[in-house]
PDB file of C-alpha atoms in Angstrom:
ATOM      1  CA  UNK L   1      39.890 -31.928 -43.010  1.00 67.00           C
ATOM      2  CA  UNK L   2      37.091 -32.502 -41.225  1.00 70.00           C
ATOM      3  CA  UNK L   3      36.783 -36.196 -39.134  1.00 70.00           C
ATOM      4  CA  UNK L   4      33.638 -36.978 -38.309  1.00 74.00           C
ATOM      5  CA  UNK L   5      32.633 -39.793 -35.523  1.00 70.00           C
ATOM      6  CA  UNK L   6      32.778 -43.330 -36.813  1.00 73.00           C
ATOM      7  CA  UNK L   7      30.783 -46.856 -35.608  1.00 79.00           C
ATOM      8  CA  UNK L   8      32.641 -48.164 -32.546  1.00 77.00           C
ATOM      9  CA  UNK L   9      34.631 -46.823 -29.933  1.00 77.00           C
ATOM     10  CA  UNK L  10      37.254 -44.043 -30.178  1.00 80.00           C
ATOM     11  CA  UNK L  11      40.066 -46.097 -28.656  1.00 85.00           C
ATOM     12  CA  UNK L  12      42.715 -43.000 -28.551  1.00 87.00           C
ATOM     13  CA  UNK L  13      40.130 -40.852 -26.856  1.00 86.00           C
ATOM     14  CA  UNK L  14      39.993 -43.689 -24.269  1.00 89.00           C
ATOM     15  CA  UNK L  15      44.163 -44.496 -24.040  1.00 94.00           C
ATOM     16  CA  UNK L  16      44.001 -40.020 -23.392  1.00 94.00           C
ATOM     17  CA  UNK L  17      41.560 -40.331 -20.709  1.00 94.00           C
ATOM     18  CA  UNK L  18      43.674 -43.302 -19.206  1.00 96.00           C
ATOM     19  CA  UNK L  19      46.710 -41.539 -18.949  1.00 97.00           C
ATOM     20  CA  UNK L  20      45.362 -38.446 -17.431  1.00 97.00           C
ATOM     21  CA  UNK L  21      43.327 -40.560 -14.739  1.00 97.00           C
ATOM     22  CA  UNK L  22      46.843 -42.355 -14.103  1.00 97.00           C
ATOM     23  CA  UNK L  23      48.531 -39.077 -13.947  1.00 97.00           C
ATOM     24  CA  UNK L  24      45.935 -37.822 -11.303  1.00 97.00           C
ATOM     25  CA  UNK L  25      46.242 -41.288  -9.009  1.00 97.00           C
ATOM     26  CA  UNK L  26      49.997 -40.809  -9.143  1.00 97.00           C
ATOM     27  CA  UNK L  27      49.881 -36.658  -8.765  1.00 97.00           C
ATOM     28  CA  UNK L  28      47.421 -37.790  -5.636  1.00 97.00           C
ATOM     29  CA  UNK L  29      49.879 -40.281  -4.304  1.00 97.00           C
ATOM     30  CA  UNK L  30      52.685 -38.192  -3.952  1.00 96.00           C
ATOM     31  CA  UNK L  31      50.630 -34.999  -2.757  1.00 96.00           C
ATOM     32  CA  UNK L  32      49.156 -37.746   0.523  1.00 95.00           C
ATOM     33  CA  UNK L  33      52.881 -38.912   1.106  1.00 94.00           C
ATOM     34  CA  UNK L  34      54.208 -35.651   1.706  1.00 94.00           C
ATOM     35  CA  UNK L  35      51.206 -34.595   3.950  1.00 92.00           C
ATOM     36  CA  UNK L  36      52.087 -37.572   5.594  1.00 90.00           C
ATOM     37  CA  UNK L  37      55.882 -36.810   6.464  1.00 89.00           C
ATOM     38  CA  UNK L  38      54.439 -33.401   7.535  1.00 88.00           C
ATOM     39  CA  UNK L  39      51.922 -34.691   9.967  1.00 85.00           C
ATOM     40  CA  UNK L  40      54.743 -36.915  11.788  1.00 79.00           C
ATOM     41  CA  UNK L  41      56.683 -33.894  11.938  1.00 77.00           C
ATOM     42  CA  UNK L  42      54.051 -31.825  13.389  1.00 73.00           C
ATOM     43  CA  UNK L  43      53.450 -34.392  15.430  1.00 69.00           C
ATOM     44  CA  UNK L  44      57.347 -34.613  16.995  1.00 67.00           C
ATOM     45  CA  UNK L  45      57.207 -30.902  17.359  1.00 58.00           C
ATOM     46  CA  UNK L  46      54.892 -30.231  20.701  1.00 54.00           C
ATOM     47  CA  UNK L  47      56.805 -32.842  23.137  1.00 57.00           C
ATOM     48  CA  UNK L  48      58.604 -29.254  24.121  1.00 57.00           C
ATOM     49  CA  UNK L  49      55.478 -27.345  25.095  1.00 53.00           C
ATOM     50  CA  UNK L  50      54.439 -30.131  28.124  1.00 56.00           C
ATOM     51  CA  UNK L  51      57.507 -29.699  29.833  1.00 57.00           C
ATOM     52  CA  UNK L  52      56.845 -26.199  29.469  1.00 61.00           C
ATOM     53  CA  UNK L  53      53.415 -26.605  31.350  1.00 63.00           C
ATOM     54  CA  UNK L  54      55.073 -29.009  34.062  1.00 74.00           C
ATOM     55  CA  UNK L  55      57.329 -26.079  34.593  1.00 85.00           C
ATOM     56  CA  UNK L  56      54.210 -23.487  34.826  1.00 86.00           C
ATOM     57  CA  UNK L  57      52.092 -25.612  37.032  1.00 86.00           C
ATOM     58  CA  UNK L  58      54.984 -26.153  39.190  1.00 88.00           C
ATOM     59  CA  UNK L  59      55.370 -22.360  39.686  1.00 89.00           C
ATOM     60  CA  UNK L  60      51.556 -22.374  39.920  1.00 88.00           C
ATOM     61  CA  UNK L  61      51.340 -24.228  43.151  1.00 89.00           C
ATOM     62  CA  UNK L  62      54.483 -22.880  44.790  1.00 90.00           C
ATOM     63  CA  UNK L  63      52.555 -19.496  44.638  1.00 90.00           C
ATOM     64  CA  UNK L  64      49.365 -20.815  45.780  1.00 88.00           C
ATOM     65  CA  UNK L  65      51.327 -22.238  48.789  1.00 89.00           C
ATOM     66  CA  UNK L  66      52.890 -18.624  49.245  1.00 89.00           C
ATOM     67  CA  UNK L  67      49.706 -16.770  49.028  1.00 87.00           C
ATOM     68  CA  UNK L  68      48.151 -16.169  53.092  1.00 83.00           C
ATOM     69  CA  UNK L  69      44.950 -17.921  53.741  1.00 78.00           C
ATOM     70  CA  UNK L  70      41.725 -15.696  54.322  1.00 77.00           C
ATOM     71  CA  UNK L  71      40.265 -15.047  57.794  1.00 76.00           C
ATOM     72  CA  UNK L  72      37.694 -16.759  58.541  1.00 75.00           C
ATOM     73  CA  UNK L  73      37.117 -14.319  62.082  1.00 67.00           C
ATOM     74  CA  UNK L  74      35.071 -12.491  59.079  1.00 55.00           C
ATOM     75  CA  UNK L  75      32.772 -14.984  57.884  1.00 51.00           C
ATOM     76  CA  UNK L  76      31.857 -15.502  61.388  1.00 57.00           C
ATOM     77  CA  UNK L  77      31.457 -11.804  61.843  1.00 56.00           C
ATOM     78  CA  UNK L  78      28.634 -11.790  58.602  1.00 60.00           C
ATOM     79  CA  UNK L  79      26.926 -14.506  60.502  1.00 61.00           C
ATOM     80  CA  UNK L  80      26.629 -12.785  63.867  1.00 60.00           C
ATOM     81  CA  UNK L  81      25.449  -9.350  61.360  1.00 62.00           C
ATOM     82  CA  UNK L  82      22.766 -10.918  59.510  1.00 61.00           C
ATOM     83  CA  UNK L  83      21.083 -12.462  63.105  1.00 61.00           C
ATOM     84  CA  UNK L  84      21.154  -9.135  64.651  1.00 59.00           C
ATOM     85  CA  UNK L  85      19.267  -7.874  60.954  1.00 55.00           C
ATOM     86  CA  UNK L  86      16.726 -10.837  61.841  1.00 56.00           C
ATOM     87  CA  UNK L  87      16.044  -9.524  64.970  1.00 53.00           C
ATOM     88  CA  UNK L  88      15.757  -5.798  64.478  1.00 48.00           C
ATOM     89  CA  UNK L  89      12.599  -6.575  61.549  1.00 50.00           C
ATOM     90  CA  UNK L  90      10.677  -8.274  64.169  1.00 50.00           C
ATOM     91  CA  UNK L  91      11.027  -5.609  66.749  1.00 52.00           C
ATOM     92  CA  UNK L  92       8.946  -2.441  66.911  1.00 55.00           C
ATOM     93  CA  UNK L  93      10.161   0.853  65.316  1.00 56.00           C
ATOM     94  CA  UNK L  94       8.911   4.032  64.222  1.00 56.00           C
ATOM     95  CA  UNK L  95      10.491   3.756  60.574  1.00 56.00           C
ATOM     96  CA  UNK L  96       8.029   0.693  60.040  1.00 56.00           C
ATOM     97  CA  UNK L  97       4.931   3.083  60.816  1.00 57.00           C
ATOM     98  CA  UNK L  98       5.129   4.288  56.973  1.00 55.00           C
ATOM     99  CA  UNK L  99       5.190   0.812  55.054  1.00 60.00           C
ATOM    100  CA  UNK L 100       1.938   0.138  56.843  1.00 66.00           C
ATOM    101  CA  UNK L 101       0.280   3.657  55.702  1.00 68.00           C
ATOM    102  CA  UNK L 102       1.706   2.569  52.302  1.00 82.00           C
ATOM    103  CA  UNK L 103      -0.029  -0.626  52.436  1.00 84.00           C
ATOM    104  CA  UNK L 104      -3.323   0.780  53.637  1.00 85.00           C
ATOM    105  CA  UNK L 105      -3.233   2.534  50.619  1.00 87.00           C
ATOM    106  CA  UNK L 106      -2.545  -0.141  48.537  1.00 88.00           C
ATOM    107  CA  UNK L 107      -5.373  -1.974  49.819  1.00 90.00           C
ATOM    108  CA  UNK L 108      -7.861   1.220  48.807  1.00 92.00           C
ATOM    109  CA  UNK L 109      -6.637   1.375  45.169  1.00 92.00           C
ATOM    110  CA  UNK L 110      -7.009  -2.180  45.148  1.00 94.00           C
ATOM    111  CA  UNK L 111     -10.754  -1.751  46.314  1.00 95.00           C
ATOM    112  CA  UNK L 112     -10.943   0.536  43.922  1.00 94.00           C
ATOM    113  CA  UNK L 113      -9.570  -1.187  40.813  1.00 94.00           C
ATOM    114  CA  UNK L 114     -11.975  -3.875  41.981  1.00 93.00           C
ATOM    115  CA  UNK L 115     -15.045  -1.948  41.537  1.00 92.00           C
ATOM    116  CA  UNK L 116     -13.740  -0.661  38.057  1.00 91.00           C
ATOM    117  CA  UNK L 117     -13.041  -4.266  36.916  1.00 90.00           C
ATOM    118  CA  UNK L 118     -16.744  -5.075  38.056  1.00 89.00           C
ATOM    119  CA  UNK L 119     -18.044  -2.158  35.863  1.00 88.00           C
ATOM    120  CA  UNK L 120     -16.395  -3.325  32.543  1.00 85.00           C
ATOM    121  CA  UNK L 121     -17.737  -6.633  33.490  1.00 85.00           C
ATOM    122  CA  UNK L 122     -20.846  -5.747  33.616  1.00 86.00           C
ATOM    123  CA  UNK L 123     -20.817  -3.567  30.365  1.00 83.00           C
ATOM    124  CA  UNK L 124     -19.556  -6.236  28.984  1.00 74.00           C
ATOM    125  CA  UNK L 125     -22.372  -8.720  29.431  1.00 65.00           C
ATOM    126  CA  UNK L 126     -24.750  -6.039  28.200  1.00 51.00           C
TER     127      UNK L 126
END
């Protein structure tokens, strides 16, 4: 009982594969108009929430206008602290005397790294 393929087209194979693709469209259809209904309900749903936030921010700004200003007597104070720093660098103290002895020898090692640059260089060339 074996059917093999014929000439021509296989017309109930195609009528099957009609059906099923109709099925499908109409499976698809139903599945978007439900989505649909559920999307405008979603959508309904977070009116609540923004009169929620109204209500926060309202709270929000009646304790900002509760909360005391800062001084500013302090700022002013900073200002007056960092011109007496200014001043006290250009002055002359005895804590300065050892970040010039530092720097003095600074400027030996750097002599000195000097002439040992100079010596690779010229072992180099040779």
């Amino acid at each position: 009982n074996v059917k093999l393929g014929g000439l021509g087209p296989d017309y109930e194979a195609l009528k099957e594969k009609k059906e099923k693709l109709k099925q499908q469209k109409e499976y698809a259809k139903q599945v978007n108009e439900r989505n649909m209904k559920n999307m405008a309900l979603v959508q309904r749903l977070p009116t609540k929430p923004e009169v929620i936030s109204s209500v926060s921010r309202q709270k929000a700004l009646e304790y900002a206008k509760k909360i005391p200003r800062p001084k500013i007597s302090t700022a002013r104070q900073s200002d007056k602290e960092l011109k007496e720093e200014k001043v006290l660098p250009q002055t002359f103290n005895r804590d300065r005397l050892p970040q010039i002895i530092s720097l003095e020898t600074l400027q030996n090692r750097h002599e000195k790294e000097k002439q040992v640059v100079d010596a690779f260089r010229t072992l180099h060339f040779l």
